[in-house]
mmCIF file of N, CA and C in Angstrom:
data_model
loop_
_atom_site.group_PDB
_atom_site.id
_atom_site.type_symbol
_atom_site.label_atom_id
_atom_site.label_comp_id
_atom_site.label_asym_id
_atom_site.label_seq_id
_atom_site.Cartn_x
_atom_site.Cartn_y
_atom_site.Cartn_z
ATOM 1 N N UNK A 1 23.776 -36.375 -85.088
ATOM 2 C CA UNK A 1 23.369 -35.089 -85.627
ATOM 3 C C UNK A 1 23.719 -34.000 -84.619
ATOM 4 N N UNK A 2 24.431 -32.949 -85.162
ATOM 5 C CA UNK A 2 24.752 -31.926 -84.592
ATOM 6 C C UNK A 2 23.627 -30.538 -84.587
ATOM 7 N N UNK A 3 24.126 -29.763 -83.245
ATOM 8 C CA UNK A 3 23.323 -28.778 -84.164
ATOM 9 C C UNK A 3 23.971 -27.671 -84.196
ATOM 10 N N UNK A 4 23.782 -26.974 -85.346
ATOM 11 C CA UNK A 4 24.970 -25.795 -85.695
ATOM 12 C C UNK A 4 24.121 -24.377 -85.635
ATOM 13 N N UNK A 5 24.903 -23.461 -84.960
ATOM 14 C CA UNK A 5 24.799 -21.753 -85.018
ATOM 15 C C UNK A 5 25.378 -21.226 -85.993
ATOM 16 N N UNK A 6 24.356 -20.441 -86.418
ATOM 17 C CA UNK A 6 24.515 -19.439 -87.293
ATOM 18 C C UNK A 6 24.807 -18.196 -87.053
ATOM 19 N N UNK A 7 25.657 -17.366 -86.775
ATOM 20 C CA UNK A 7 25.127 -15.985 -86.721
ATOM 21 C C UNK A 7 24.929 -15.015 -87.476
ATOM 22 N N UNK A 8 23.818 -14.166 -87.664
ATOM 23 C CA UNK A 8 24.198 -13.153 -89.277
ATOM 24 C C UNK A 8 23.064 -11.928 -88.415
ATOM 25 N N UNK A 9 24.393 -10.729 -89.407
ATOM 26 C CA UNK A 9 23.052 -9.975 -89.414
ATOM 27 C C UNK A 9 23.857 -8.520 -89.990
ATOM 28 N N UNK A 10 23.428 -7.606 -89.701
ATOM 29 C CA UNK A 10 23.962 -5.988 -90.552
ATOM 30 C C UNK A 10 25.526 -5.396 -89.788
ATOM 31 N N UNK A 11 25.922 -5.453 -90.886
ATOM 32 C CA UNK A 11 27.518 -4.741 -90.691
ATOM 33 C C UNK A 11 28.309 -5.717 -90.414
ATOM 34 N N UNK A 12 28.723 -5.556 -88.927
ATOM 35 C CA UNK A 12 29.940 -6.449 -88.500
ATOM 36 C C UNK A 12 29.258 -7.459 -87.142
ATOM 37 N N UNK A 13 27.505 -7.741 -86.894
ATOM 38 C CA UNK A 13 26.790 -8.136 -86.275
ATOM 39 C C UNK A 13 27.659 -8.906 -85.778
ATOM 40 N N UNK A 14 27.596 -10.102 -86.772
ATOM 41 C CA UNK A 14 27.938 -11.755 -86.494
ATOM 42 C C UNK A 14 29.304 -11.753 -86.036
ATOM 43 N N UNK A 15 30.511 -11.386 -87.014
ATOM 44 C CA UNK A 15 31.885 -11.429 -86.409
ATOM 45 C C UNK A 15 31.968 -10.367 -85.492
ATOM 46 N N UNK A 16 31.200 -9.310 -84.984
ATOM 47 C CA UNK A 16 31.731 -8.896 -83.933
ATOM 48 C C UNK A 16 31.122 -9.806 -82.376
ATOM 49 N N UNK A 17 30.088 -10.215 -82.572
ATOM 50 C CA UNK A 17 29.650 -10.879 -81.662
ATOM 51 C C UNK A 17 31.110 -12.248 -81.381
ATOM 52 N N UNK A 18 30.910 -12.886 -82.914
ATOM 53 C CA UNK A 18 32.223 -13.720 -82.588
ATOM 54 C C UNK A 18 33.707 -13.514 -82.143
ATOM 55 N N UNK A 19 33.891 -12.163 -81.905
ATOM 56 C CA UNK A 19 35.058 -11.745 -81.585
ATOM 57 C C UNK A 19 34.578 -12.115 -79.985
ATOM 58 N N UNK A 20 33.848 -11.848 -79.458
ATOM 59 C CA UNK A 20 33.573 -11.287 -78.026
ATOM 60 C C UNK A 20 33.279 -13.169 -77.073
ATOM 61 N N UNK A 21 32.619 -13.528 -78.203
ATOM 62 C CA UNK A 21 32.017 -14.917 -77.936
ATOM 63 C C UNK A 21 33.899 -15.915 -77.731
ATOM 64 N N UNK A 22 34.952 -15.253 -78.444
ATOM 65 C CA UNK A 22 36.064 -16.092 -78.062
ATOM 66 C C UNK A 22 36.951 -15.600 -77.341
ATOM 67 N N UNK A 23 36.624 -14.876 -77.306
ATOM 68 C CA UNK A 23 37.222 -14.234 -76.249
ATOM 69 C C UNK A 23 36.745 -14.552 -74.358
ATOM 70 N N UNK A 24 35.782 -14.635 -74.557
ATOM 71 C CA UNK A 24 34.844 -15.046 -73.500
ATOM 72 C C UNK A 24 35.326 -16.538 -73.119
ATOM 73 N N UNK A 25 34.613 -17.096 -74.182
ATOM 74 C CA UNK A 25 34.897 -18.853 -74.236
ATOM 75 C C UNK A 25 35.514 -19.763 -74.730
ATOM 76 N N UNK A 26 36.452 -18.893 -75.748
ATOM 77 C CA UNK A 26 37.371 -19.492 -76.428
ATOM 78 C C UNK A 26 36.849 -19.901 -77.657
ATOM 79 N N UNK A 27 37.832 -20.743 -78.785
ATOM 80 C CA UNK A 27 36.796 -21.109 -79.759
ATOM 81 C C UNK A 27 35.802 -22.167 -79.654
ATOM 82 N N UNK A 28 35.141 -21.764 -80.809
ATOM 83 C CA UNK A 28 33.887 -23.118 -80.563
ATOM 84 C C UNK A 28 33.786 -23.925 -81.588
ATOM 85 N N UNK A 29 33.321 -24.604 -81.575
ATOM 86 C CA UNK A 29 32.786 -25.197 -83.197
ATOM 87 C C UNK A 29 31.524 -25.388 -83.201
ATOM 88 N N UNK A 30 30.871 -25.790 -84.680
ATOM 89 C CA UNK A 30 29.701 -25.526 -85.236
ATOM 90 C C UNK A 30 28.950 -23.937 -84.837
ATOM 91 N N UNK A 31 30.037 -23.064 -85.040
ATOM 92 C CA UNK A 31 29.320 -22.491 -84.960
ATOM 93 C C UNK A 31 30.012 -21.386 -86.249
ATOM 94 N N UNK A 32 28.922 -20.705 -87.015
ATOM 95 C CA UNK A 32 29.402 -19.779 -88.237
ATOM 96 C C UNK A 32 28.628 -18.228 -87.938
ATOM 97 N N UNK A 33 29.852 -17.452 -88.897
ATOM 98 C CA UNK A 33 29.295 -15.918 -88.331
ATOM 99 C C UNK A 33 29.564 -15.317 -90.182
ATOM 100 N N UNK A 34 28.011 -14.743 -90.714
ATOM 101 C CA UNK A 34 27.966 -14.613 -91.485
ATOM 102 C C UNK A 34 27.325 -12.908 -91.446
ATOM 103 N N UNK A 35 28.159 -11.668 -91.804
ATOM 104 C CA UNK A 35 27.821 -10.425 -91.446
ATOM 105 C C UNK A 35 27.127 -10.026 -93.215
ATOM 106 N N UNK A 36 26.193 -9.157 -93.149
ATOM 107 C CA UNK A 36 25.518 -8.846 -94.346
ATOM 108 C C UNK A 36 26.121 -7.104 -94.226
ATOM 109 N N UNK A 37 27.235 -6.894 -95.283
ATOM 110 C CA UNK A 37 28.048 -5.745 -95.203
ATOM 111 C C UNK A 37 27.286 -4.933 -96.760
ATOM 112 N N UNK A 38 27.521 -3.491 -96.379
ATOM 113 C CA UNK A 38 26.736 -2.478 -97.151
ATOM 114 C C UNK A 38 27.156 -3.162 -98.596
ATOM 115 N N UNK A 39 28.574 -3.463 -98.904
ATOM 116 C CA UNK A 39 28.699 -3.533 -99.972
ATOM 117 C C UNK A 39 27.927 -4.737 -100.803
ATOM 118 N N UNK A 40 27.287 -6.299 -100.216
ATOM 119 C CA UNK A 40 26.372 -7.050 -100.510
ATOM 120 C C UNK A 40 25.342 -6.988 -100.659
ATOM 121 N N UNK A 41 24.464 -8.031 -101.758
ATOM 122 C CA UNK A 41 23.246 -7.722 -101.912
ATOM 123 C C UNK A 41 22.906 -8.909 -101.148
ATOM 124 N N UNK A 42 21.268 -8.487 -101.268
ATOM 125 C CA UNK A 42 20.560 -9.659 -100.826
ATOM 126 C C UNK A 42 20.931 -11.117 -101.213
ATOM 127 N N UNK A 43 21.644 -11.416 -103.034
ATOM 128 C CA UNK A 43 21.631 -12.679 -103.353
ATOM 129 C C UNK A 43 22.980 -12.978 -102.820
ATOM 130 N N UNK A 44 24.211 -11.932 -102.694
ATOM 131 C CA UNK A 44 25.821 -12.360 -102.164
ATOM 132 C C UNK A 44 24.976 -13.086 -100.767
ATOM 133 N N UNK A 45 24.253 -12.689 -99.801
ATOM 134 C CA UNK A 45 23.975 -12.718 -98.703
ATOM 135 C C UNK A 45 23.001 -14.409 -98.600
ATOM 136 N N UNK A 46 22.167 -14.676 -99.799
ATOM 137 C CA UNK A 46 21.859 -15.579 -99.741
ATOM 138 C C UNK A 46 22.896 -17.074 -100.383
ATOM 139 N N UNK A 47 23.428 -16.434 -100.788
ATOM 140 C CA UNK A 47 24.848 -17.480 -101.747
ATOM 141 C C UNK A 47 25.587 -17.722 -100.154
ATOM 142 N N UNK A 48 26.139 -17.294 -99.304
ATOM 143 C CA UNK A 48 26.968 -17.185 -97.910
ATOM 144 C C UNK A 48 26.349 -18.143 -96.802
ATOM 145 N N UNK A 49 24.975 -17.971 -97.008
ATOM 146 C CA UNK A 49 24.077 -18.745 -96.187
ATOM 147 C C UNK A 49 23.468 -19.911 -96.336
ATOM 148 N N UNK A 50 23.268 -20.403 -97.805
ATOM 149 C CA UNK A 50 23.304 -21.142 -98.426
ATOM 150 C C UNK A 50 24.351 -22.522 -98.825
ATOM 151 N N UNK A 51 25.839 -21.752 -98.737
ATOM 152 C CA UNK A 51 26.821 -22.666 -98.276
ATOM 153 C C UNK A 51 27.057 -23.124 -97.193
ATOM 154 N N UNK A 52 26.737 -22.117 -95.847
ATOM 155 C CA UNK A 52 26.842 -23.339 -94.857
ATOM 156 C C UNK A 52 26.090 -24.205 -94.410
ATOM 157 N N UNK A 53 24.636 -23.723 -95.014
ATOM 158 C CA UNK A 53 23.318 -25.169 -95.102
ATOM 159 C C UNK A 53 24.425 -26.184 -95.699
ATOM 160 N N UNK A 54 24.126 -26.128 -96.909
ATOM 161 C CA UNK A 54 24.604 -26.888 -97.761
ATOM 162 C C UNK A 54 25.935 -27.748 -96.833
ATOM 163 N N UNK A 55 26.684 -27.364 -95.857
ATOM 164 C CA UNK A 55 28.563 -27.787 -95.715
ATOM 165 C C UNK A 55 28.140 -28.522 -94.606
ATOM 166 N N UNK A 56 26.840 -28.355 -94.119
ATOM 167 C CA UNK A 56 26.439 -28.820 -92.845
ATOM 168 C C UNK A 56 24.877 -29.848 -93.238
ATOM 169 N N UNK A 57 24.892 -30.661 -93.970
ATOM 170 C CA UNK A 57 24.020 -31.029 -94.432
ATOM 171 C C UNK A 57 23.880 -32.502 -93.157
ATOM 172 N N UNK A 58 22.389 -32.701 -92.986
ATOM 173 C CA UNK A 58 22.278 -33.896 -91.999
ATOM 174 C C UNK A 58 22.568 -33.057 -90.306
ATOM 175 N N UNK A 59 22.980 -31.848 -90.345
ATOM 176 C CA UNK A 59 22.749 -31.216 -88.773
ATOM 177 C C UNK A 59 21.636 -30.183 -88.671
ATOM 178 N N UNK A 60 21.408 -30.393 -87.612
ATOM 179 C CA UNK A 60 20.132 -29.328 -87.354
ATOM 180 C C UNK A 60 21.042 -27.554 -87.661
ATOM 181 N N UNK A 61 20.263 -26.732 -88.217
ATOM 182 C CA UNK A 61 20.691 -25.321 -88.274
ATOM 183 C C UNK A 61 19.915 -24.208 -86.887
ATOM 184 N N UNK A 62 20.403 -23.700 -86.634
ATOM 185 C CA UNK A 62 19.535 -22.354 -85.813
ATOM 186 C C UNK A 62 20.523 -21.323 -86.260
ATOM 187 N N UNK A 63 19.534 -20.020 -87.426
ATOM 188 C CA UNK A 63 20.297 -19.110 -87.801
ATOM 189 C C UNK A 63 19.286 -17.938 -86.697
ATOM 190 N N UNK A 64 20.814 -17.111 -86.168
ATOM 191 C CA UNK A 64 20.183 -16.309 -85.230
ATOM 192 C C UNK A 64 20.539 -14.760 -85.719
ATOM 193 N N UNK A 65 19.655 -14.136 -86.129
ATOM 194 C CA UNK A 65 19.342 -12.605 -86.679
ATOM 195 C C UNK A 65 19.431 -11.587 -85.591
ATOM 196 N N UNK A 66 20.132 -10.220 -86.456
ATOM 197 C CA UNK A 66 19.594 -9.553 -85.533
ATOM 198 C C UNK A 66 18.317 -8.707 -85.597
ATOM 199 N N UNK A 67 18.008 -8.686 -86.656
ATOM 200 C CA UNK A 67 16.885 -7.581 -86.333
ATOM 201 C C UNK A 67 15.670 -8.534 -86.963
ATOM 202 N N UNK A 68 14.629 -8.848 -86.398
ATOM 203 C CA UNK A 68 12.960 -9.573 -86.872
ATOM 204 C C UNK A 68 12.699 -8.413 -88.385
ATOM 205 N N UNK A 69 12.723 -8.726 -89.654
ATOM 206 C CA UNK A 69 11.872 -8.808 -90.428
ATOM 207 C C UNK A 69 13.103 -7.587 -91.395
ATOM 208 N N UNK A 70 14.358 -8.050 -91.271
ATOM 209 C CA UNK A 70 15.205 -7.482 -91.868
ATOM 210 C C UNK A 70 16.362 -8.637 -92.552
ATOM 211 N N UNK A 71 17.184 -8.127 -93.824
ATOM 212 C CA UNK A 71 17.319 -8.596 -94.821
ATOM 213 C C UNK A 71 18.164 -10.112 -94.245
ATOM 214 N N UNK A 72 18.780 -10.172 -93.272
ATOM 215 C CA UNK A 72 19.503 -11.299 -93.269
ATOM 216 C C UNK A 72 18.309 -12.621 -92.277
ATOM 217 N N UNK A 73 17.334 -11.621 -91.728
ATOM 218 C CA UNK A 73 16.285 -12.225 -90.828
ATOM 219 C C UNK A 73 15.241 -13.335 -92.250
ATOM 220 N N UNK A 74 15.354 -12.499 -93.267
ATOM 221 C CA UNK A 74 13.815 -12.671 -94.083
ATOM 222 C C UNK A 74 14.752 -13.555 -94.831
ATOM 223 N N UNK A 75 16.116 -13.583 -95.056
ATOM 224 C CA UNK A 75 17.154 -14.846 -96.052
ATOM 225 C C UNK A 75 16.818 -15.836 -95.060
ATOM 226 N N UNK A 76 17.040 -16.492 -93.688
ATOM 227 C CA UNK A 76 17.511 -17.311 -93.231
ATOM 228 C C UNK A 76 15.720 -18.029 -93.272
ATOM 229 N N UNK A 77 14.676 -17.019 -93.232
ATOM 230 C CA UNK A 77 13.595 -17.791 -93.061
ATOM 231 C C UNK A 77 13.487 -18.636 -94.783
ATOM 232 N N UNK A 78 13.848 -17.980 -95.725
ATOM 233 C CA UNK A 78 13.852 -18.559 -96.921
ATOM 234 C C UNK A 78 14.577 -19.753 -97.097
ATOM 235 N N UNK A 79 15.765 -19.883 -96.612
ATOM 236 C CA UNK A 79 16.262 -21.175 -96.534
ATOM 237 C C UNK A 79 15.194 -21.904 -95.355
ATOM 238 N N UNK A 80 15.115 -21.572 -94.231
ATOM 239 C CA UNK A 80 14.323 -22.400 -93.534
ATOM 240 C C UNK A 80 12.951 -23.050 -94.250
ATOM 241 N N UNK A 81 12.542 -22.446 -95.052
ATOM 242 C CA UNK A 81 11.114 -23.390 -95.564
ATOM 243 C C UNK A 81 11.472 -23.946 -96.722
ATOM 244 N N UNK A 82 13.035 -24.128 -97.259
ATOM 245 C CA UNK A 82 13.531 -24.990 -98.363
ATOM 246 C C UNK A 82 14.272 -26.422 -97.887
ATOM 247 N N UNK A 83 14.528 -26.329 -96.181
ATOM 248 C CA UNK A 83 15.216 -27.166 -95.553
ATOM 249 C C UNK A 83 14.786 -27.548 -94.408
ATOM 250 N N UNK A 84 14.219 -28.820 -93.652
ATOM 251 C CA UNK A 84 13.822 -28.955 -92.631
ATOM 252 C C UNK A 84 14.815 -29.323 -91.830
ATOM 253 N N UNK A 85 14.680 -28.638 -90.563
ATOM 254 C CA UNK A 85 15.668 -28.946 -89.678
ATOM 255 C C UNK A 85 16.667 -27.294 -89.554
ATOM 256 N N UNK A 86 16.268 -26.742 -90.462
ATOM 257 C CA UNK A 86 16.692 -25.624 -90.106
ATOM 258 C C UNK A 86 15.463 -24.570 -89.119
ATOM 259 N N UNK A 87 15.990 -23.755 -88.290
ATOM 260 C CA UNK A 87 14.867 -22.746 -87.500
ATOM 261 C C UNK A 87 15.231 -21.472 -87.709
ATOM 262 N N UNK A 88 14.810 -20.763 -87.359
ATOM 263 C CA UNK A 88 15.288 -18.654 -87.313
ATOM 264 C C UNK A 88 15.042 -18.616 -86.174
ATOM 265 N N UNK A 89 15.669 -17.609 -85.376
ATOM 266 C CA UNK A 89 15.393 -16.969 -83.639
ATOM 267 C C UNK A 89 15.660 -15.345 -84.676
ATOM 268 N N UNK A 90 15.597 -14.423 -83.761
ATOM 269 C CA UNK A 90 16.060 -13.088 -84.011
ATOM 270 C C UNK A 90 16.048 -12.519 -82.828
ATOM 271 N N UNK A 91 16.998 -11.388 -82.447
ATOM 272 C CA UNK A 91 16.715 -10.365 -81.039
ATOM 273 C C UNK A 91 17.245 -10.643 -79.907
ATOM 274 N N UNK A 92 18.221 -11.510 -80.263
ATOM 275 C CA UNK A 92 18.545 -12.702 -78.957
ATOM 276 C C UNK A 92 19.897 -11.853 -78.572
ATOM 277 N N UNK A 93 20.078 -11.634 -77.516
ATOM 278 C CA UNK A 93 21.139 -11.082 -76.770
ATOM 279 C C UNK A 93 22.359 -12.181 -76.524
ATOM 280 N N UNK A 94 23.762 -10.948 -75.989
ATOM 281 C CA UNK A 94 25.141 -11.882 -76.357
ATOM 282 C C UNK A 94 24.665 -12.567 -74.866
ATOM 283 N N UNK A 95 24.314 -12.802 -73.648
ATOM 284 C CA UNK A 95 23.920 -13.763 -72.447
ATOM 285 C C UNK A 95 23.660 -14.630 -73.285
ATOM 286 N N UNK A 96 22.412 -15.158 -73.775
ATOM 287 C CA UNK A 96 21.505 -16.077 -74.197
ATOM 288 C C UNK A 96 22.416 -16.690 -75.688
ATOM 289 N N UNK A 97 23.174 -16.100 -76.601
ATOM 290 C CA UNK A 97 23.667 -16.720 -77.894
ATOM 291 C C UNK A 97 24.931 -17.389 -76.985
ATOM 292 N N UNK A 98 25.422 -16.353 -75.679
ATOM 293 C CA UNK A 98 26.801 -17.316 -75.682
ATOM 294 C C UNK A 98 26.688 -18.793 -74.667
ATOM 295 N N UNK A 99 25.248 -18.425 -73.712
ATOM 296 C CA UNK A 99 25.205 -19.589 -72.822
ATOM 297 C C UNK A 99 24.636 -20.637 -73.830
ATOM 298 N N UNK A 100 23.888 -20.601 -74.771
ATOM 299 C CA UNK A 100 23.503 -21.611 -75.847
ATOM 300 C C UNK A 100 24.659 -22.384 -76.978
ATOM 301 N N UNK A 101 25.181 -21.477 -77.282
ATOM 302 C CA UNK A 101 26.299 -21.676 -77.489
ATOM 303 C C UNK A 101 27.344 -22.772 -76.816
ATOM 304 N N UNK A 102 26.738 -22.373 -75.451
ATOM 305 C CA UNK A 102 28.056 -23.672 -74.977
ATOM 306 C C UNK A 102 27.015 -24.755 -74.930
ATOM 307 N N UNK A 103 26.016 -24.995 -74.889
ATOM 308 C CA UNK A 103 25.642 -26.056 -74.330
ATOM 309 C C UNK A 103 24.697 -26.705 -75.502
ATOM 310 N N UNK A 104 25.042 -26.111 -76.776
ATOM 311 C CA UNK A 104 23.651 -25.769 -78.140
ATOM 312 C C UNK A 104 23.497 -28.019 -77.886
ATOM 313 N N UNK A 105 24.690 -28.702 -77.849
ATOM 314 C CA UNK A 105 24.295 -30.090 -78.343
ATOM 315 C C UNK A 105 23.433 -30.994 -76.930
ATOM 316 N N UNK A 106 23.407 -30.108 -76.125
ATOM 317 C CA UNK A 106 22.372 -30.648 -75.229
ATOM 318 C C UNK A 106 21.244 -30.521 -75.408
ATOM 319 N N UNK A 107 20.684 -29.858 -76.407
ATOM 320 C CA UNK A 107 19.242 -29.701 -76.422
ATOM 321 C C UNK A 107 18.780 -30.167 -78.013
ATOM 322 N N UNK A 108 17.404 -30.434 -77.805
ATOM 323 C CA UNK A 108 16.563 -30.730 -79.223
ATOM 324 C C UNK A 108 16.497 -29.453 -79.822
ATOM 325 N N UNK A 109 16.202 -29.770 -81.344
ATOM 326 C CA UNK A 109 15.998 -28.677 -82.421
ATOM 327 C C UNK A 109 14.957 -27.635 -81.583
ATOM 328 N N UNK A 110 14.009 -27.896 -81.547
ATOM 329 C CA UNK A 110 12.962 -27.020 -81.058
ATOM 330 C C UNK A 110 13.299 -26.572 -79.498
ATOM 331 N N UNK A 111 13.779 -27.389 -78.540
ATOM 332 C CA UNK A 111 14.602 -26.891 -77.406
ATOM 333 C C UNK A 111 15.527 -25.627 -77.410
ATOM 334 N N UNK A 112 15.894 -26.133 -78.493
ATOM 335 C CA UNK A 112 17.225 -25.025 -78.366
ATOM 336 C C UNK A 112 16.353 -23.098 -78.893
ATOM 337 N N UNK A 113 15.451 -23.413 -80.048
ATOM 338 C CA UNK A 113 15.206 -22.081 -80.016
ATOM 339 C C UNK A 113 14.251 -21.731 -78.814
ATOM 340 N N UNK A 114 13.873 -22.418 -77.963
ATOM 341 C CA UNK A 114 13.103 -22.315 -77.325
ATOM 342 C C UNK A 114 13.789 -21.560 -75.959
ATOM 343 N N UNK A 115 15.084 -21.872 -75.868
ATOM 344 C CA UNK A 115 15.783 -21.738 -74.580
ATOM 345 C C UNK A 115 16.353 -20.752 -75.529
ATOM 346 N N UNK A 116 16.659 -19.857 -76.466
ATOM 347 C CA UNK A 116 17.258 -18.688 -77.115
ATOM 348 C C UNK A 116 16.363 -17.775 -76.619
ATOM 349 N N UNK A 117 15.462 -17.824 -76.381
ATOM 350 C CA UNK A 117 14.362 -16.916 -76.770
ATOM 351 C C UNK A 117 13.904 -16.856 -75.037
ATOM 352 N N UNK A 118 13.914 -17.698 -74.377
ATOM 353 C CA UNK A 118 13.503 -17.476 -72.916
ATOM 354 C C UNK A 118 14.986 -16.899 -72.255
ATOM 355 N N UNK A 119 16.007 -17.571 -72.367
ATOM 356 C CA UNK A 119 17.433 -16.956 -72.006
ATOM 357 C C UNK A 119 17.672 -15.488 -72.187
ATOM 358 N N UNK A 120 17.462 -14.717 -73.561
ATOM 359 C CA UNK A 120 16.800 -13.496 -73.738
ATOM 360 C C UNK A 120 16.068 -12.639 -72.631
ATOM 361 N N UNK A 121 14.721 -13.633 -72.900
ATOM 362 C CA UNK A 121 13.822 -12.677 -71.529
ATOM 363 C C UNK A 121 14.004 -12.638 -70.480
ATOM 364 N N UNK A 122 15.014 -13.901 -69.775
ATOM 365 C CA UNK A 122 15.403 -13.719 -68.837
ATOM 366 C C UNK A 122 16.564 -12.978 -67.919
ATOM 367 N N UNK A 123 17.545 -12.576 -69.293
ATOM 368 C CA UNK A 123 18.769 -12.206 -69.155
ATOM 369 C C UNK A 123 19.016 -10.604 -68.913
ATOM 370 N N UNK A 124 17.563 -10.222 -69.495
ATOM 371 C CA UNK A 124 17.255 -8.636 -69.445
ATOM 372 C C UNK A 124 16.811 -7.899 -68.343
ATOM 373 N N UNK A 125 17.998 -6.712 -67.990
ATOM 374 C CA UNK A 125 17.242 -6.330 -66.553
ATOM 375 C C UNK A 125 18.154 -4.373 -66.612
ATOM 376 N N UNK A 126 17.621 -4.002 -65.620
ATOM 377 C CA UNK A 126 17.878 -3.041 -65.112
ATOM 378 C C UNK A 126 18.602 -2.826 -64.035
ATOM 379 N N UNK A 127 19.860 -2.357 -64.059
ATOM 380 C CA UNK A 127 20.111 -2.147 -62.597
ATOM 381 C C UNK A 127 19.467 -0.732 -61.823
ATOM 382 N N UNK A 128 19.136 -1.507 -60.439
ATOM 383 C CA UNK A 128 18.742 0.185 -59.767
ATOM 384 C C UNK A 128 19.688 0.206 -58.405
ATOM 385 N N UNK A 129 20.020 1.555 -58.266
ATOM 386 C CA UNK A 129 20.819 1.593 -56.997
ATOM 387 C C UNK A 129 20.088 1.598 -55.687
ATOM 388 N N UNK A 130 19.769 1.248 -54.869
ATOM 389 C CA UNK A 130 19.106 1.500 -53.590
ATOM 390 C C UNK A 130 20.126 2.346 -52.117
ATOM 391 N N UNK A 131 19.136 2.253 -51.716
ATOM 392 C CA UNK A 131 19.728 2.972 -50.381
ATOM 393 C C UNK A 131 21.247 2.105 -49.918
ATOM 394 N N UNK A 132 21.393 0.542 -49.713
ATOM 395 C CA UNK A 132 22.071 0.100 -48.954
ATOM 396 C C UNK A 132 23.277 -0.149 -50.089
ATOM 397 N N UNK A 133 22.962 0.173 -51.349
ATOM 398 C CA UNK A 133 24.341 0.260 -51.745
ATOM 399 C C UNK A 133 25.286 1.208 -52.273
ATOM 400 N N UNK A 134 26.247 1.158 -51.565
ATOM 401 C CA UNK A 134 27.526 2.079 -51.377
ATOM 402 C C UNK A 134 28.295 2.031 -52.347
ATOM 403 N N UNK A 135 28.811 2.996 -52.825
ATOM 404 C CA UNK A 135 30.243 3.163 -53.456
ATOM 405 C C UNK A 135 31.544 2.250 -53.206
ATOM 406 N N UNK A 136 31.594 2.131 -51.963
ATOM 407 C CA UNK A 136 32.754 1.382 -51.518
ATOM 408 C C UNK A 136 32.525 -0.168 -51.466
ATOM 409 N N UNK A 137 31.045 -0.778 -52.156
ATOM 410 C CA UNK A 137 31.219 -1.908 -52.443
ATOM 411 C C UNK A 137 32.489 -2.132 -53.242
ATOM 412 N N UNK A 138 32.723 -3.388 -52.735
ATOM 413 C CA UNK A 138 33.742 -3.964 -54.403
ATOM 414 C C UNK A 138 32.810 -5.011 -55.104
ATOM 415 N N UNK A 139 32.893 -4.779 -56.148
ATOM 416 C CA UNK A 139 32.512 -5.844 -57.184
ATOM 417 C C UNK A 139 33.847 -6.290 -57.729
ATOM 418 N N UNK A 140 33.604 -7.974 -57.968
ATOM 419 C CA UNK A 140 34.953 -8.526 -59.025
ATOM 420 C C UNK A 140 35.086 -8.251 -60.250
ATOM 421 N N UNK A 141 36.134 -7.861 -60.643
ATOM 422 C CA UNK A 141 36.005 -7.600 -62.079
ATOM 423 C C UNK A 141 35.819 -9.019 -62.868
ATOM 424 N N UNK A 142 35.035 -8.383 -64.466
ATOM 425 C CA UNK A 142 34.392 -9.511 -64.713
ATOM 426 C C UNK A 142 35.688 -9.646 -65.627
ATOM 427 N N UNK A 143 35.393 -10.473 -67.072
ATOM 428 C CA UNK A 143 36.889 -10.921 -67.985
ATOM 429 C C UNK A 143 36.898 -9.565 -69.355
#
């Protein structure tokens, strides 16, 4: 049993995240990017989400939202209480979807949203400048 990512959420959420996510790491598998665009309704949106339950039947699901208690957030919980083995996360930042992402088949169903959601809180920060750092640091550029 595998476990498969979902991504969905308003506009170009999911495939833009997946643009960035292969770019980063190249492609992946099990993993799907399902965007809820102005021109769809709620049921196009549940028909989309519904097929890849369905294409992925016998693997664990984690559909990851972006916004808590919005239209592609409140679909994925609806499939979740029609299918066990599926979960919802929401709010989860590109750190935490892409380091899970690489490593999603190392962990248990409940592991994995568990480490979405702490990866998140942990990944979030502020930079502040202090006294001892200079301009003429170099930093490496990142990719």
């Amino acid at each position: 049993m595998s476990n498969i990512i979902v991504l969905m959420g308003h506009g170009n959420f999911a495939t833009g995240l997946g643009s960035s996510i292969k770019l980063i790491a190249g492609p992946t598998e099990g993993v799907h990017y399902i965007d809820f665009l102005e021109e769809y309704s709620s049921e196009t949106l549940m028909e989309k989400a519904t097929k890849v339950v369905e294409e992925n039947k016998g693997n664990n699901i984690v559909f990851i939202c972006d916004i808590l208690g919005g239209t592609p957030f409140n679909t994925a919980v609806k499939i979740s209480l029609e299918h066990e083995g599926v979960r919802v996360v929401s709010g989860c930042n590109m750190n935490a979807i892409l380091e899970v992402i690489m490593m999603k088949d190392s962990f248990q169903l409940e592991e994995l949203t568990d480490e979405l959601v702490e990866k998140t809180k942990n990944s979030v920060c502020r930079y502040k400048t202090s006294e001892a750092t200079s301009e003429e640091e170099n930093y490496e550029d990142g990719i």
